[in-house]
Coordinates of C-alpha atoms and ligand atoms in Angstrom, one line a residue:
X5 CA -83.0 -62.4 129.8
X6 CA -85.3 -65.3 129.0
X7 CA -88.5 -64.7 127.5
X8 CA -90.3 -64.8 131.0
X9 CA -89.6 -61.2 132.8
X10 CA -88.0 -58.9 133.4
X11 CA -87.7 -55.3 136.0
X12 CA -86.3 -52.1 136.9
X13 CA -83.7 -51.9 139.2
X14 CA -84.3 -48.5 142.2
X15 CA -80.9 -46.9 142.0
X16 CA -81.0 -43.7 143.8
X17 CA -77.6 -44.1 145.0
X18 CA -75.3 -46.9 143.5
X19 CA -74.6 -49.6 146.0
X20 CA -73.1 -51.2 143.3
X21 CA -69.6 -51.6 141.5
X22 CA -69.1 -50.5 138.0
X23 CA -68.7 -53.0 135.4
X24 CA -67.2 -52.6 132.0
X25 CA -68.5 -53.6 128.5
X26 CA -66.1 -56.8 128.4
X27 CA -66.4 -57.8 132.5
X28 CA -68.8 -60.7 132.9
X29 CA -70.7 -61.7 134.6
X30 CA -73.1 -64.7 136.1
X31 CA -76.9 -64.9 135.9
X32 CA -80.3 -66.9 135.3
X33 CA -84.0 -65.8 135.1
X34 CA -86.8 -67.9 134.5
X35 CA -90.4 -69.5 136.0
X36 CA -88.1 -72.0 137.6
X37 CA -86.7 -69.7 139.8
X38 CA -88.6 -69.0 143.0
X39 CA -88.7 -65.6 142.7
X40 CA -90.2 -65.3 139.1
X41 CA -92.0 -61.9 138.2
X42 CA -91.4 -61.1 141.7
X43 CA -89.0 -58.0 139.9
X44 CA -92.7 -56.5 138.4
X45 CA -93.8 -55.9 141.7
X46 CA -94.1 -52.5 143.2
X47 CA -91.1 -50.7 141.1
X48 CA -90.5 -47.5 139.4
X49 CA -89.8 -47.8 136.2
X50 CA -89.2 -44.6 134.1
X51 CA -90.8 -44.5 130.5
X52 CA -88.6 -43.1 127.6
X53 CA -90.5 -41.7 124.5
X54 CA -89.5 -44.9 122.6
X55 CA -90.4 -47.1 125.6
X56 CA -93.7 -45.4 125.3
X57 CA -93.8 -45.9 121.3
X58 CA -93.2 -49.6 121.7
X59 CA -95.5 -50.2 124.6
X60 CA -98.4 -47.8 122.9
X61 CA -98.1 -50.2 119.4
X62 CA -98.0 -52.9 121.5
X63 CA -101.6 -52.8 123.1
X64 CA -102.6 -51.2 120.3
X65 CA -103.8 -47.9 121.9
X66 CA -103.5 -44.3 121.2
X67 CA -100.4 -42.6 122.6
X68 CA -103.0 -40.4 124.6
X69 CA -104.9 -43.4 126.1
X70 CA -101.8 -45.2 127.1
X71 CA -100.6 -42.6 129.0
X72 CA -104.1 -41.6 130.9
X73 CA -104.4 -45.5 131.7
X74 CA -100.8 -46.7 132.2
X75 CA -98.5 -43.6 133.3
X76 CA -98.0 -41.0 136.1
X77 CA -96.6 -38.3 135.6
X78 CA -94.8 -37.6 138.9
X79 CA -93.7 -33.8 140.3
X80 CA -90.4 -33.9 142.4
X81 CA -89.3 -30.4 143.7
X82 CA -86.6 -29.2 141.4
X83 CA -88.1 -31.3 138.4
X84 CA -87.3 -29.3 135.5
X85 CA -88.7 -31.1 132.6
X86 CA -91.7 -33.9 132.3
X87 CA -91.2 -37.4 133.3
X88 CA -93.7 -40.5 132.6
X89 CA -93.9 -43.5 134.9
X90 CA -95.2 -46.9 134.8
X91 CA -98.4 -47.2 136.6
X92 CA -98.6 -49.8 139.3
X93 CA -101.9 -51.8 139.4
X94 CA -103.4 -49.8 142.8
X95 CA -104.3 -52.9 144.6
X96 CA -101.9 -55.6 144.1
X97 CA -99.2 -52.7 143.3
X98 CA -98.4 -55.0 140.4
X99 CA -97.3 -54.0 136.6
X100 CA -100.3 -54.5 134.5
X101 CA -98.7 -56.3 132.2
X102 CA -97.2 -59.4 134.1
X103 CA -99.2 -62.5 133.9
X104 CA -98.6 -65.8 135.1
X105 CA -96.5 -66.6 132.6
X106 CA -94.5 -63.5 132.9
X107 CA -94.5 -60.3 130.8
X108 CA -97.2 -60.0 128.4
X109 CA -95.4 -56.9 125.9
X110 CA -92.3 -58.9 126.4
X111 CA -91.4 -57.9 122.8
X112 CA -92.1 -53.9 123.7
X113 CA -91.1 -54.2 126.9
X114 CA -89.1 -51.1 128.2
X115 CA -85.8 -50.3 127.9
X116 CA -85.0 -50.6 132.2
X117 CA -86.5 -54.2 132.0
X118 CA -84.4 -54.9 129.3
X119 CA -81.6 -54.5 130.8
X120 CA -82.1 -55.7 134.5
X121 CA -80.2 -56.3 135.7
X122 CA -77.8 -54.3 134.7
X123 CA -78.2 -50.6 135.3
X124 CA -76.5 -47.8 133.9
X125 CA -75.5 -44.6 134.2
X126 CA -73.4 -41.7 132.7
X127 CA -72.0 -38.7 134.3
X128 CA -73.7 -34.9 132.5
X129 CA -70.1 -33.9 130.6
X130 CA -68.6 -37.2 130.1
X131 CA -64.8 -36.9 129.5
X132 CA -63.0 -40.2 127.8
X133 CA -61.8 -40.5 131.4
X134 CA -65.7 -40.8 133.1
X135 CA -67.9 -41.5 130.5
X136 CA -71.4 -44.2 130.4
X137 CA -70.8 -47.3 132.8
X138 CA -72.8 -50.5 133.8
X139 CA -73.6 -51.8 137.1
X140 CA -75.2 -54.9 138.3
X141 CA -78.0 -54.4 140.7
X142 CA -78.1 -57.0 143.4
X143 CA -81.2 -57.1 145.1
X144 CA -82.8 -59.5 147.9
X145 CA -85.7 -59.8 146.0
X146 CA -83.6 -61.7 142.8
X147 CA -82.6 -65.3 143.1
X148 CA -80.7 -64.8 139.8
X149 CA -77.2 -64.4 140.9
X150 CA -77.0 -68.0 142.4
X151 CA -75.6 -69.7 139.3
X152 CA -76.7 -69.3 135.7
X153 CA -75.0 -68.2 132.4
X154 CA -71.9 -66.3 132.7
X155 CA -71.8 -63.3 129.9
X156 CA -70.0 -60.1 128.8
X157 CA -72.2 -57.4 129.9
X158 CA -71.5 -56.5 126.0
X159 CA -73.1 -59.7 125.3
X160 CA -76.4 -59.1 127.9
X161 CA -77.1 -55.7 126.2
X162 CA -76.5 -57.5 122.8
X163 CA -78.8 -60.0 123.6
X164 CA -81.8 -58.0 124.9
X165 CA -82.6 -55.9 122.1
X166 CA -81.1 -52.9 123.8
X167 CA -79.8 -51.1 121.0
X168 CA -82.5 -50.2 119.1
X169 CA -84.0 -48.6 122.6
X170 CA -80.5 -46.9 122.4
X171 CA -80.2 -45.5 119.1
X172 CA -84.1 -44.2 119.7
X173 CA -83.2 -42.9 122.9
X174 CA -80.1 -40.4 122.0
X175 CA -81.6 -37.8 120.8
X176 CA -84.0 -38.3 124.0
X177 CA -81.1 -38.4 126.2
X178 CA -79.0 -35.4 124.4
X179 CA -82.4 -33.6 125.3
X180 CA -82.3 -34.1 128.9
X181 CA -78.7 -33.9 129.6
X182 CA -78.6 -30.1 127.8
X183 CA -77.1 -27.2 129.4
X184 CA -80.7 -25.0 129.1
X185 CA -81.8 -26.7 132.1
X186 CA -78.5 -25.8 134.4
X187 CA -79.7 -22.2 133.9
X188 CA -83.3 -22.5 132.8
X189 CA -85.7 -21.8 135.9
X190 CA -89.1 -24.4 135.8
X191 CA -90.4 -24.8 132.4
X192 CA -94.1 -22.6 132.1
X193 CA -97.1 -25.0 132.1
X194 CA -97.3 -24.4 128.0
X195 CA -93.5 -25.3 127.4
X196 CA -94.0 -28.4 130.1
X197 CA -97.1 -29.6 127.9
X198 CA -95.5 -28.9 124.8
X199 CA -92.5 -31.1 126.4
X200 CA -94.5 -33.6 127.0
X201 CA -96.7 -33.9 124.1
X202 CA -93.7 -34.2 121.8
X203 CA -92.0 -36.6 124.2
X204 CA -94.8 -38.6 125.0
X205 CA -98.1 -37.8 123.2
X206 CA -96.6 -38.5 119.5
X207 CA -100.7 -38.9 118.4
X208 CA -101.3 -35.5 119.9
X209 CA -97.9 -34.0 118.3
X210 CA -98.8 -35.6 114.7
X211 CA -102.6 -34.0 114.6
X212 CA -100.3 -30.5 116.2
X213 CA -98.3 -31.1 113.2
X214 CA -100.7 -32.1 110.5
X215 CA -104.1 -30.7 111.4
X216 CA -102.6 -26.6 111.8
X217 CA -100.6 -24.2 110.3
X218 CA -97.4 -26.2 111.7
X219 CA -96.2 -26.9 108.4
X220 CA -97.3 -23.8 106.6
X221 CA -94.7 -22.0 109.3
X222 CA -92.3 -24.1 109.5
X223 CA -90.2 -25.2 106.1
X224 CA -89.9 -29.6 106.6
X225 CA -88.7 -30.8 103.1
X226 CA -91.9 -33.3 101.0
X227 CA -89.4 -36.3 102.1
X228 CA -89.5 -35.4 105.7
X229 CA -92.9 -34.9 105.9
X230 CA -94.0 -38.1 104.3
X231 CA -91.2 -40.5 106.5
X232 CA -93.3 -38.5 109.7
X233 CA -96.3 -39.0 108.1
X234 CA -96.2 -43.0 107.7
X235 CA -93.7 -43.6 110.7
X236 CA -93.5 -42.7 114.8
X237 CA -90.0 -43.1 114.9
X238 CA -89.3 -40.7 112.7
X239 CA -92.2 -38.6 114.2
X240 CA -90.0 -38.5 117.4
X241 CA -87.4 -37.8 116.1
X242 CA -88.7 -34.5 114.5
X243 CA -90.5 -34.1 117.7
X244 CA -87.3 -33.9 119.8
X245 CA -85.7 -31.4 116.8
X246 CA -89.0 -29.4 117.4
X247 CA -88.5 -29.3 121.1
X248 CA -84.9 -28.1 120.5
X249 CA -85.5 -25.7 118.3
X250 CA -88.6 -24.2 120.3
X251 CA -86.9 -24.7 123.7
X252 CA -83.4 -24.2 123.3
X253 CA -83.7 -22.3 120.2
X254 CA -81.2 -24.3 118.3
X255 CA -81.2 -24.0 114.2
X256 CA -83.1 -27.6 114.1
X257 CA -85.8 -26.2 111.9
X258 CA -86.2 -23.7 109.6
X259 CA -89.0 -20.9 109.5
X260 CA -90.9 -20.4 106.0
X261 CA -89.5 -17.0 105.2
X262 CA -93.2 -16.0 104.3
X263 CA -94.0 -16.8 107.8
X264 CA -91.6 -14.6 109.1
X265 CA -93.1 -11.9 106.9
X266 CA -96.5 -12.7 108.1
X267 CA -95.2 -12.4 111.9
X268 CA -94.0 -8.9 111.1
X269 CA -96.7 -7.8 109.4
Ligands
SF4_322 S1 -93.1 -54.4 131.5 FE1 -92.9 -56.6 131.6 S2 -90.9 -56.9 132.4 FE2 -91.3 -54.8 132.8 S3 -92.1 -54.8 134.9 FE3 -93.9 -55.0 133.5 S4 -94.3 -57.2 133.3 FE4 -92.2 -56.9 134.2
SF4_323 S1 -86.4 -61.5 140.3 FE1 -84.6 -61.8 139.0 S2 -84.4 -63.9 138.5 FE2 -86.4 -63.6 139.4 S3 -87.7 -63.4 137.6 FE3 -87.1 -61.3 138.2 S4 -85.2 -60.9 137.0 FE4 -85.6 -63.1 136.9

């Protein structure tokens, strides 16, 4: 997508045929086109934890403050863990970061507007039958689809930057799509902020991590703790083992056996 814009597509249900990786097809974006940044008006784009990472750097604000100024964190009945949305400017109902000249984090920009507009989607037990797929979202509001380049969708995801979003977003996504929450019943308010905090609130997670006893209970090897220390990525990473271990109780970290003792004691 050119360096102007991009959106996030509404999918609730998939109008929409499935592409594959090698199907192409044809599209253009630009401040040519009549309906430019008219796609970061009014939409509902869902924030990963690396979306919010990127986007948090890029304004150059803490991890807590982005969220209390540019998120909501929406409650759906049946919601079973914390999600963060994009936050609409309330009168003009436009993203705060579009400008005239189109998206001012283009470089962070999230992983959705990377990708309009393609969509994608992937079934909870994929089988090499029904796995990941693509979809193009057609929508009134686009003038894209009249003309333009004609690309693999492998070669629009290559060309967006997408992977990185991807490779951050597994162990995200692994999260989400885990059996706990077929059976789990709502998450208690500690567990959803504790969800949320390491999802979302890295700043808060790292002083959790560095300013209690988090690492005199838990055993995190000297190399571990110092790639945490000096990087967020890797802070998310251990943030999502932390949430497994703690939530699902999966062996992703290790308890200090003197910490054990002390629990018993
Ligand atoms: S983040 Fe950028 S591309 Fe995405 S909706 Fe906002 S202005 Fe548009
Ligand atoms: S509406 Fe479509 S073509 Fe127009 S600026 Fe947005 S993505 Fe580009």
């Amino acid at each position: 997508m050119p360096a102007e814009t991009a959106a996030t597509p509404q999918t609730g249900t998939l109008p929409w045929d499935r592409v594959g990786l090698d199907d192409r097809f044809t599209f253009r974006c630009g401040r040519e086109l009549d309906c430019f940044t008219h796609c970061c008006l009014d939409v509902t784009i869902v924030l990963t934890p690396y979306d919010v990472l990127r986007l948090k750097h890029s304004l150059g604000m803490s991890s807590s403050e982005f969220l209390d100024k540019h998120t909501l964190s929406p409650s759906f009945p049946g919601q079973k863990f914390p999600l963060v949305i994009l936050k609409m400017d309330e009168q003009t109902k436009r993203c705060p970061f579009v400008s005239a000249e189109g998206c001012s984090v283009y470089r962070d920009r999230p992983w959705s507007c990377r990708m309009y507009p393609l969509g994608s989607a992937e079934p909870k037990n994929p089988t090499p039958e029904e796995g990941a797929f693509h979809f193009v979202v057609l929508e009134d509001l686009c003038h894209g689809h009249n003309g333009g380049t004609s690309r693999t969708v492998r070669e629009w995801i290559d060309g967006q930057g997408v992977e990185e979003f991807e490779m951050m977003g597994a162990s995200f996504k692994y999260l989400t799509l885990h059996d706990f929450w077929d059976v789990s019943q709502e998450l208690t308010p500690s567990q959803a902020d504790m969800f949320y905090m390491a999802c979302y609130d890295l700043d808060r997670f790292r002083r959790f991590v560095f300013e209690t006893r988090f690492l005199e209970l838990l055993d995190v090897d000297e190399a571990r703790v110092e790639a945490i220390r000096a990087h967020d990525d890797e802070l998310l990473e251990f943030a999502i083992e932390w949430l497994r271990f703690s939530l699902f109780g999966e062996r992703t970290m290790k308890v200090r056996p003197n910490a054990v003792v002390e629990a018993e004691a």
